[in-house]
Amino acid sequence: MAEIVVLAAAGMGAVHRDFAKPLFSAVQSALGNDWSRLHCDSLPGLEAFHSNIERVFEGMQKRDLDGLRARKFLLYGMAQSAAQLEDIRQREGMYERGQGAIYSALQRAAAVAGDGAPVVLLSHSVGCITLSNYLWDAQRSSVNHGIWRDGGPGGVRRGSSRERFLRLKTLSHWYTLGATNPLWCAGKAREQIQAVTSNSRGYLFRWKNFYHPDDLFGWPLKPLSPTYKQAVYRDYETSPLSDHRAIGAGPQVLPPEDYWCNERVWEQLIGDLRTLLKSGRQGALVRRERSSEALAV
């Protein structure tokens, strides 16, 4: 039985369902036999957007445009986010369907790893916003939109361990990679920019944010507001501007692979997973010892 849940959320682009396969394969190689103790799954972007976005992109190609690959990448990310926010209160709208995909992935994870399993989230670019919205809603007792409206979907008892898991209260680590959060809230006054909580309302997780200084969609998050400063454990710069290897690259939009392969991200991720695996193994030994003592008595 799996003991730890690892979920990777898609960012921009026409992301296929196995987009995180290279990441999970690398984790498997690093952890060896302990890989079997992980349940890994991906949270792909909604495919319902793709036909509309492709239609717009095909129409635009009739004009002379530079940087078509980058334009398509941005079009997918921005259009998907805009579509979800546009119908945030609509039942069965894109916002609710996006959260439903996360909810379904967590249901699958709970069936494999149990309701108390620690969760590690990895999200890239606009995937950070999707997960942030899910967490924000889940952390409130009452919302009038999304999957958690009216207390959440039926079939799960309120206050149960399953509901706690689905609300991500067993979240242990959240890795945001190239987070676009400032793009959606920079127009607000500083006191109005609110982050999800990482250490209250029944939550206790470590939020690690990674950004490349040349990534146009990657930003440090702690300077955003007091609540971000408190919630984010640390902003990690994946490559200093002084790095001679980055000279000449200029502004760019980095795909998730550039973050997954980064030495700093990789070192933190594998270290955190090994710590969780060690804690789980020690907990299992304690439980077995207590069971043996009870039998002896």
PDB file of C-alpha atoms in Angstrom, residues 22-142:
ATOM      1  CA  PRO A  22       9.614  12.093 -17.006  1.00  0.00           C
ATOM      2  CA  LEU A  23       9.423  13.601 -13.508  1.00  0.00           C
ATOM      3  CA  PHE A  24       8.025  10.445 -11.949  1.00  0.00           C
ATOM      4  CA  SER A  25      10.570   8.258 -13.778  1.00  0.00           C
ATOM      5  CA  ALA A  26      13.398  10.361 -12.363  1.00  0.00           C
ATOM      6  CA  VAL A  27      11.923  10.125  -8.847  1.00  0.00           C
ATOM      7  CA  GLN A  28      11.681   6.345  -9.254  1.00  0.00           C
ATOM      8  CA  SER A  29      15.362   6.125 -10.199  1.00  0.00           C
ATOM      9  CA  ALA A  30      16.380   8.301  -7.245  1.00  0.00           C
ATOM     10  CA  LEU A  31      14.359   6.443  -4.614  1.00  0.00           C
ATOM     11  CA  GLY A  32      14.907   2.873  -5.771  1.00  0.00           C
ATOM     12  CA  ASN A  33      12.815   0.341  -3.858  1.00  0.00           C
ATOM     13  CA  ASP A  34      11.088   3.097  -1.889  1.00  0.00           C
ATOM     14  CA  TRP A  35       9.366   4.158  -5.098  1.00  0.00           C
ATOM     15  CA  SER A  36       6.672   1.531  -4.430  1.00  0.00           C
ATOM     16  CA  ARG A  37       5.659   3.474  -1.316  1.00  0.00           C
ATOM     17  CA  LEU A  38       4.587   6.458  -3.435  1.00  0.00           C
ATOM     18  CA  HIS A  39       1.336   7.050  -5.293  1.00  0.00           C
ATOM     19  CA  CYS A  40       2.059   9.473  -8.139  1.00  0.00           C
ATOM     20  CA  ASP A  41      -0.572  11.062 -10.334  1.00  0.00           C
ATOM     21  CA  SER A  42      -0.944  14.115 -12.579  1.00  0.00           C
ATOM     22  CA  LEU A  43      -3.513  16.892 -12.702  1.00  0.00           C
ATOM     23  CA  PRO A  44      -3.718  17.758 -16.419  1.00  0.00           C
ATOM     24  CA  GLY A  45      -5.280  20.908 -17.791  1.00  0.00           C
ATOM     25  CA  LEU A  46      -8.890  20.760 -18.932  1.00  0.00           C
ATOM     26  CA  GLU A  47      -9.105  19.411 -22.485  1.00  0.00           C
ATOM     27  CA  ALA A  48     -12.428  21.192 -23.002  1.00  0.00           C
ATOM     28  CA  PHE A  49     -10.534  24.402 -23.767  1.00  0.00           C
ATOM     29  CA  HIS A  50      -8.304  22.986 -26.449  1.00  0.00           C
ATOM     30  CA  SER A  51     -10.570  23.010 -29.518  1.00  0.00           C
ATOM     31  CA  ASN A  52     -11.542  26.658 -28.956  1.00  0.00           C
ATOM     32  CA  ILE A  53      -7.966  27.759 -28.367  1.00  0.00           C
ATOM     33  CA  GLU A  54      -6.716  25.860 -31.414  1.00  0.00           C
ATOM     34  CA  ARG A  55      -9.388  27.554 -33.544  1.00  0.00           C
ATOM     35  CA  VAL A  56      -8.207  30.991 -32.406  1.00  0.00           C
ATOM     36  CA  PHE A  57      -4.557  30.097 -32.954  1.00  0.00           C
ATOM     37  CA  GLU A  58      -5.182  28.751 -36.452  1.00  0.00           C
ATOM     38  CA  GLY A  59      -6.967  31.975 -37.371  1.00  0.00           C
ATOM     39  CA  MET A  60      -4.098  34.089 -36.088  1.00  0.00           C
ATOM     40  CA  GLN A  61      -1.557  32.231 -38.220  1.00  0.00           C
ATOM     41  CA  LYS A  62      -3.073  33.846 -41.300  1.00  0.00           C
ATOM     42  CA  ARG A  63      -1.261  37.025 -40.229  1.00  0.00           C
ATOM     43  CA  ASP A  64       2.473  37.631 -40.037  1.00  0.00           C
ATOM     44  CA  LEU A  65       3.403  36.950 -36.415  1.00  0.00           C
ATOM     45  CA  ASP A  66       6.749  36.330 -34.791  1.00  0.00           C
ATOM     46  CA  GLY A  67       7.383  33.850 -31.973  1.00  0.00           C
ATOM     47  CA  LEU A  68       4.493  31.508 -32.839  1.00  0.00           C
ATOM     48  CA  ARG A  69       5.597  28.793 -30.419  1.00  0.00           C
ATOM     49  CA  ALA A  70       5.758  31.222 -27.504  1.00  0.00           C
ATOM     50  CA  ARG A  71       2.474  32.826 -28.555  1.00  0.00           C
ATOM     51  CA  LYS A  72       0.705  29.458 -28.550  1.00  0.00           C
ATOM     52  CA  PHE A  73       2.158  28.621 -25.155  1.00  0.00           C
ATOM     53  CA  LEU A  74       0.899  31.895 -23.701  1.00  0.00           C
ATOM     54  CA  LEU A  75      -2.472  31.613 -25.436  1.00  0.00           C
ATOM     55  CA  TYR A  76      -3.172  28.255 -23.844  1.00  0.00           C
ATOM     56  CA  GLY A  77      -2.231  29.406 -20.367  1.00  0.00           C
ATOM     57  CA  MET A  78      -3.949  32.771 -20.324  1.00  0.00           C
ATOM     58  CA  ALA A  79      -7.113  31.644 -22.126  1.00  0.00           C
ATOM     59  CA  GLN A  80      -7.551  28.676 -19.815  1.00  0.00           C
ATOM     60  CA  SER A  81      -7.217  30.816 -16.710  1.00  0.00           C
ATOM     61  CA  ALA A  82      -9.547  33.503 -18.058  1.00  0.00           C
ATOM     62  CA  ALA A  83     -12.205  30.941 -18.985  1.00  0.00           C
ATOM     63  CA  GLN A  84     -12.197  29.425 -15.503  1.00  0.00           C
ATOM     64  CA  LEU A  85     -12.430  32.764 -13.712  1.00  0.00           C
ATOM     65  CA  GLU A  86     -15.167  33.996 -16.039  1.00  0.00           C
ATOM     66  CA  ASP A  87     -17.696  31.392 -14.868  1.00  0.00           C
ATOM     67  CA  ILE A  88     -16.487  30.977 -11.292  1.00  0.00           C
ATOM     68  CA  ARG A  89     -20.039  30.845  -9.868  1.00  0.00           C
ATOM     69  CA  GLN A  90     -21.589  28.755 -12.619  1.00  0.00           C
ATOM     70  CA  ARG A  91     -22.462  25.198 -11.657  1.00  0.00           C
ATOM     71  CA  GLU A  92     -20.589  22.713 -13.847  1.00  0.00           C
ATOM     72  CA  GLY A  93     -18.632  25.632 -15.285  1.00  0.00           C
ATOM     73  CA  MET A  94     -14.939  25.495 -16.150  1.00  0.00           C
ATOM     74  CA  TYR A  95     -13.873  26.664 -12.682  1.00  0.00           C
ATOM     75  CA  GLU A  96     -15.846  23.910 -10.984  1.00  0.00           C
ATOM     76  CA  ARG A  97     -14.757  21.310 -13.532  1.00  0.00           C
ATOM     77  CA  GLY A  98     -11.137  22.241 -12.969  1.00  0.00           C
ATOM     78  CA  GLN A  99     -11.548  21.737  -9.232  1.00  0.00           C
ATOM     79  CA  GLY A 100     -13.442  18.523  -9.911  1.00  0.00           C
ATOM     80  CA  ALA A 101     -10.374  17.119 -11.678  1.00  0.00           C
ATOM     81  CA  ILE A 102      -8.292  17.802  -8.558  1.00  0.00           C
ATOM     82  CA  TYR A 103     -10.984  16.314  -6.313  1.00  0.00           C
ATOM     83  CA  SER A 104     -11.129  13.141  -8.445  1.00  0.00           C
ATOM     84  CA  ALA A 105      -7.346  12.733  -8.347  1.00  0.00           C
ATOM     85  CA  LEU A 106      -7.436  13.045  -4.551  1.00  0.00           C
ATOM     86  CA  GLN A 107     -10.214  10.460  -4.365  1.00  0.00           C
ATOM     87  CA  ARG A 108      -8.066   8.042  -6.368  1.00  0.00           C
ATOM     88  CA  ALA A 109      -5.097   8.764  -4.122  1.00  0.00           C
ATOM     89  CA  ALA A 110      -7.116   8.162  -0.939  1.00  0.00           C
ATOM     90  CA  ALA A 111      -8.277   4.794  -2.267  1.00  0.00           C
ATOM     91  CA  VAL A 112      -4.649   3.746  -2.777  1.00  0.00           C
ATOM     92  CA  ALA A 113      -2.789   5.443   0.086  1.00  0.00           C
ATOM     93  CA  GLY A 114      -5.458   6.018   2.736  1.00  0.00           C
ATOM     94  CA  ASP A 115      -7.006   9.152   4.169  1.00  0.00           C
ATOM     95  CA  GLY A 116      -4.032  10.020   6.368  1.00  0.00           C
ATOM     96  CA  ALA A 117      -1.298   9.901   3.742  1.00  0.00           C
ATOM     97  CA  PRO A 118       0.882  13.009   3.449  1.00  0.00           C
ATOM     98  CA  VAL A 119       0.541  14.810   0.102  1.00  0.00           C
ATOM     99  CA  VAL A 120       3.264  16.521  -1.915  1.00  0.00           C
ATOM    100  CA  LEU A 121       2.064  18.925  -4.620  1.00  0.00           C
ATOM    101  CA  LEU A 122       4.094  20.207  -7.566  1.00  0.00           C
ATOM    102  CA  SER A 123       2.531  22.891  -9.750  1.00  0.00           C
ATOM    103  CA  HIS A 124       3.859  24.915 -12.653  1.00  0.00           C
ATOM    104  CA  SER A 125       2.891  28.399 -13.932  1.00  0.00           C
ATOM    105  CA  VAL A 126      -0.927  28.737 -14.109  1.00  0.00           C
ATOM    106  CA  GLY A 127      -1.261  25.350 -12.395  1.00  0.00           C
ATOM    107  CA  CYS A 128      -0.172  27.190  -9.254  1.00  0.00           C
ATOM    108  CA  ILE A 129      -3.266  29.414  -9.541  1.00  0.00           C
ATOM    109  CA  THR A 130      -5.584  26.451 -10.073  1.00  0.00           C
ATOM    110  CA  LEU A 131      -4.275  24.721  -6.953  1.00  0.00           C
ATOM    111  CA  SER A 132      -4.262  27.967  -4.987  1.00  0.00           C
ATOM    112  CA  ASN A 133      -7.954  28.454  -5.820  1.00  0.00           C
ATOM    113  CA  TYR A 134      -8.736  24.898  -4.758  1.00  0.00           C
ATOM    114  CA  LEU A 135      -6.883  25.339  -1.476  1.00  0.00           C
ATOM    115  CA  TRP A 136      -8.446  28.744  -0.821  1.00  0.00           C
ATOM    116  CA  ASP A 137     -11.955  27.329  -1.197  1.00  0.00           C
ATOM    117  CA  ALA A 138     -11.161  24.165   0.773  1.00  0.00           C
ATOM    118  CA  GLN A 139      -9.824  26.215   3.682  1.00  0.00           C
ATOM    119  CA  ARG A 140     -13.183  27.946   4.163  1.00  0.00           C
ATOM    120  CA  SER A 141     -16.262  26.595   5.877  1.00  0.00           C
ATOM    121  CA  SER A 142     -18.556  28.192   3.313  1.00  0.00           C
TER     122      SER A 142
END
